[in-house]
Coordinates of N, CA, C and O in Angstrom, one line a residue:
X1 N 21.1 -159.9 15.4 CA 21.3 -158.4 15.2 C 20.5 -158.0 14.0 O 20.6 -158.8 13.1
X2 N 19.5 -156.5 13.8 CA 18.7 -156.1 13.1 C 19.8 -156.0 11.7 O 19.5 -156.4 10.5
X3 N 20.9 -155.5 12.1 CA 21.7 -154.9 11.3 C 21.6 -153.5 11.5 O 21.0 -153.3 12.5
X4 N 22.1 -152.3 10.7 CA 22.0 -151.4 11.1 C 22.3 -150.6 12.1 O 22.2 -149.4 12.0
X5 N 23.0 -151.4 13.4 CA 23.3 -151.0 14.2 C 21.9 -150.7 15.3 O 22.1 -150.3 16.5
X6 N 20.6 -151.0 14.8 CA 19.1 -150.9 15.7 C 19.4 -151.5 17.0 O 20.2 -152.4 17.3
X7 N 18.6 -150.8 17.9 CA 17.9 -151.8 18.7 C 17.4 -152.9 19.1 O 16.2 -152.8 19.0
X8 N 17.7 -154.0 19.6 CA 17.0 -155.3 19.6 C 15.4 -155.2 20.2 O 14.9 -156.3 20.2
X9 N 14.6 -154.2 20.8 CA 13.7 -154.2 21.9 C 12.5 -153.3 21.2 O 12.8 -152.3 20.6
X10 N 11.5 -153.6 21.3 CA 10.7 -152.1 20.8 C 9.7 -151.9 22.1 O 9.9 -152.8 22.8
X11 N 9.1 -151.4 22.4 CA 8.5 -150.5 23.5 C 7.0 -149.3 22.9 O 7.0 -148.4 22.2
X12 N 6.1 -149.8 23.6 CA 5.3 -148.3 23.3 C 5.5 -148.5 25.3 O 5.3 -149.4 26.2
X13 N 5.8 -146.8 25.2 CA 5.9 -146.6 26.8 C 4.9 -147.6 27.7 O 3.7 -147.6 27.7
X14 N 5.9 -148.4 28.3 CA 5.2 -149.2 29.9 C 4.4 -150.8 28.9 O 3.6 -151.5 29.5
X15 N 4.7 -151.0 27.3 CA 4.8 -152.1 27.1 C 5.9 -152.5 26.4 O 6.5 -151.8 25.6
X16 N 6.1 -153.7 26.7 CA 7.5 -154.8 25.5 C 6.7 -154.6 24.2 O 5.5 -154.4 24.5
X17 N 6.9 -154.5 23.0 CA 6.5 -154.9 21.9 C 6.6 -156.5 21.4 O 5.8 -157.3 21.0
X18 N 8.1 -156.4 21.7 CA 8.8 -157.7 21.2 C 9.7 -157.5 21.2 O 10.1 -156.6 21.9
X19 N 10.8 -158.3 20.1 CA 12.2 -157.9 19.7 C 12.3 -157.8 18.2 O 11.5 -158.3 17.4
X20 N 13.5 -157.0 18.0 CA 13.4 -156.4 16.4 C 14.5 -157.8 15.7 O 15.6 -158.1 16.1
X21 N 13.5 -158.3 14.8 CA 14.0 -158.9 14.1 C 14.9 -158.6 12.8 O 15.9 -159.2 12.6
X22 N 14.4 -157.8 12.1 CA 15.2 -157.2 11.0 C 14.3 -155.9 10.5 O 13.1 -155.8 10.9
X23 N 14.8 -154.9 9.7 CA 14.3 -153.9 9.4 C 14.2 -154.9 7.5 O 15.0 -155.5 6.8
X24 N 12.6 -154.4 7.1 CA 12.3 -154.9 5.3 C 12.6 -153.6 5.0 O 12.6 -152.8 6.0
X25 N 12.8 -153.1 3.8 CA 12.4 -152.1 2.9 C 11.5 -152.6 1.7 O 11.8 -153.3 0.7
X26 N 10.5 -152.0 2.0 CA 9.2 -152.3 1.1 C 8.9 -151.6 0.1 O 7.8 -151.4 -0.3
X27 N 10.5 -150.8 -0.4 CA 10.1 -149.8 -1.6 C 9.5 -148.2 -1.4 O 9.6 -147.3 -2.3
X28 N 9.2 -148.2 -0.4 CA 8.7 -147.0 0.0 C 8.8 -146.5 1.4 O 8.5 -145.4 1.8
X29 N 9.1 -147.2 2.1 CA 10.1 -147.0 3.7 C 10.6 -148.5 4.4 O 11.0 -149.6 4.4
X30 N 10.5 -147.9 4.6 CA 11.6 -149.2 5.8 C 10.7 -149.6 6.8 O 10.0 -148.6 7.1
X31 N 10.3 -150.9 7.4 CA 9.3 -151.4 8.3 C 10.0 -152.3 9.2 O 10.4 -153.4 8.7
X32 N 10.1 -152.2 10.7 CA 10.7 -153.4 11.7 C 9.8 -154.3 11.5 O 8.6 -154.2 11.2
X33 N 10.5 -155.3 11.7 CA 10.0 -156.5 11.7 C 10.2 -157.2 13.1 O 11.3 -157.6 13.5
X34 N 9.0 -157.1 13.8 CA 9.1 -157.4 15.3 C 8.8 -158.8 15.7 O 7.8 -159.0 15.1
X35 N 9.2 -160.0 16.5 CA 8.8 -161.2 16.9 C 8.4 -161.2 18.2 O 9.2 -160.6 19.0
X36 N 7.3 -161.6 18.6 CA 6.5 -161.7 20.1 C 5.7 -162.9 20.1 O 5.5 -163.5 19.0
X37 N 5.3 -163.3 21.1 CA 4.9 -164.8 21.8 C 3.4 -163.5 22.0 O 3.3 -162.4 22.4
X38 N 2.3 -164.6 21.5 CA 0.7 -163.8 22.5 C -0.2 -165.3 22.4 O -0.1 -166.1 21.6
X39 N -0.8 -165.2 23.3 CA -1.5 -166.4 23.0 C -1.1 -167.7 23.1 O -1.8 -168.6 22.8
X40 N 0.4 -167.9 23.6 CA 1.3 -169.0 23.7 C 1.9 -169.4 21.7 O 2.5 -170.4 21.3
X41 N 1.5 -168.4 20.9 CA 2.2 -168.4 19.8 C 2.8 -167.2 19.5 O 2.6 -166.1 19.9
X42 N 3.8 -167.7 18.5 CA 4.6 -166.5 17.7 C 3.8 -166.2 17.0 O 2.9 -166.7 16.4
X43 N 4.6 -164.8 17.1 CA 3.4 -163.8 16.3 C 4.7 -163.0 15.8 O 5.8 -163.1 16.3
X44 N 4.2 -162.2 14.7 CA 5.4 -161.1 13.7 C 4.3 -160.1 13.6 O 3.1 -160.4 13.3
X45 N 5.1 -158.2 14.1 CA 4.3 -157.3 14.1 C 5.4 -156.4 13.5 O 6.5 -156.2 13.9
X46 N 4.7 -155.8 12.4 CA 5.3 -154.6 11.3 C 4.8 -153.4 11.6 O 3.6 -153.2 11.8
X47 N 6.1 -152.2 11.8 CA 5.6 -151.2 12.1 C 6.4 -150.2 11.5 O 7.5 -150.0 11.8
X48 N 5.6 -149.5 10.4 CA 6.7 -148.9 9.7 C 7.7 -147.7 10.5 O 7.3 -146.9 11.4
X49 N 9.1 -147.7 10.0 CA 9.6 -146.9 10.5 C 9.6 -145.4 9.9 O 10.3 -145.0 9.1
X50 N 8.5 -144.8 10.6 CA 8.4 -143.8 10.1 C 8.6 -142.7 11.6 O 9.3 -143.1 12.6
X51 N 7.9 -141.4 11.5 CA 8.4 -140.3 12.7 C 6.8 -140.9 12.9 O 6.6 -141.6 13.9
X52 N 5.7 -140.7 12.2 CA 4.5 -141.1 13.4 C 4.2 -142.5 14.1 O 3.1 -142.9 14.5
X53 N 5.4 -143.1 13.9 CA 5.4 -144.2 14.8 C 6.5 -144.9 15.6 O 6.3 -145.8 16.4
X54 N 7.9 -144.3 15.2 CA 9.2 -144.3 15.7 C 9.3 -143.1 16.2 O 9.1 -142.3 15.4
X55 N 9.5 -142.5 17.7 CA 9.7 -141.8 18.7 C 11.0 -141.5 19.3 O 11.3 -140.3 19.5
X56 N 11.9 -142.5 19.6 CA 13.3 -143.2 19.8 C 13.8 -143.8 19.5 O 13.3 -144.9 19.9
X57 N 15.0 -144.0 18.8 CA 15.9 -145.2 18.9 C 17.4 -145.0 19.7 O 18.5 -144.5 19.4
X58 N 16.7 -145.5 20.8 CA 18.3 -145.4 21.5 C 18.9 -146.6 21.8 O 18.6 -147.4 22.7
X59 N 20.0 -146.6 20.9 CA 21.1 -147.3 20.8 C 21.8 -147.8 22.5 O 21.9 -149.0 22.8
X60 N 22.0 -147.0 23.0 CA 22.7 -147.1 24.3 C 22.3 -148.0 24.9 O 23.0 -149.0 25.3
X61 N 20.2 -148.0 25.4 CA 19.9 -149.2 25.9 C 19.4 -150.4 24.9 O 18.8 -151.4 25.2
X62 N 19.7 -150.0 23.9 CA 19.1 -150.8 22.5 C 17.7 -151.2 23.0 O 17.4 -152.1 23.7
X63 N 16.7 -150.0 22.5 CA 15.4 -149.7 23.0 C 14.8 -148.9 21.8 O 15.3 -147.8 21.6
X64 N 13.8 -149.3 21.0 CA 12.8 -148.4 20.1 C 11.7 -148.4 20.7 O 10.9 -149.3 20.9
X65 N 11.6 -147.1 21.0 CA 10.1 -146.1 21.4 C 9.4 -146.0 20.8 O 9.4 -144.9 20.3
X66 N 8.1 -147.1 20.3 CA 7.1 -146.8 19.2 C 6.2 -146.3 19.8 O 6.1 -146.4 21.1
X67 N 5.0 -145.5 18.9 CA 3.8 -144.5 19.5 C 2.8 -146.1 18.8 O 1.9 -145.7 18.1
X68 N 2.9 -147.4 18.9 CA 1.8 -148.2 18.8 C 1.1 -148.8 19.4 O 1.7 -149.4 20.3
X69 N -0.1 -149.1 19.3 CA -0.7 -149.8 20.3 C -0.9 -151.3 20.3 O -1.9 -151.6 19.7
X70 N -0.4 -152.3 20.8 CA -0.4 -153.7 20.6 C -1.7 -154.5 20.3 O -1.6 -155.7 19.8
X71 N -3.0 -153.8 20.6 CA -4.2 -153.8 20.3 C -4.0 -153.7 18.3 O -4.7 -154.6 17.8
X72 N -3.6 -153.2 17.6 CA -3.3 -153.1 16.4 C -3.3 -154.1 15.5 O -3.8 -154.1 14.4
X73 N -2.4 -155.2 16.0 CA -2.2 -156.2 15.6 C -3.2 -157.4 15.2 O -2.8 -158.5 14.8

């Protein structure tokens, strides 16, 4: 669990991101901390939680809606 009560799942519409590992605070916002498999390795993807990149967090399906592109990484 993220803590926080988050989402376990992140999403940019019609992709998996990964799963939310924990939320950092880096002093100046807060950033998920995402784990995903690419390439047959683990991989960790930071995306700050901000409004131009957090869309949704809905709790109900424990699902975060990021506006990111996996290409980013």
């Amino acid at each position: 669990d993220p803590g926080c009560g988050l989402p376990r799942n992140a999403r940019h519409p019609g992709v998996d991101l990964g799963t939310v590992d924990c939320v950092v605070d880096n002093g100046g916002q807060s950033v998920l901390k995402i784990l995903f498999e690419a390439d047959g390795k683990k991989k960790t993807r930071l995306i700050p939680m901000v409004p131009a990149y957090v869309e949704n967090v809905d709790t109900e399906s424990s699902v975060i809606t990021v506006d990111w592109d996996p290409e980013w990484d």
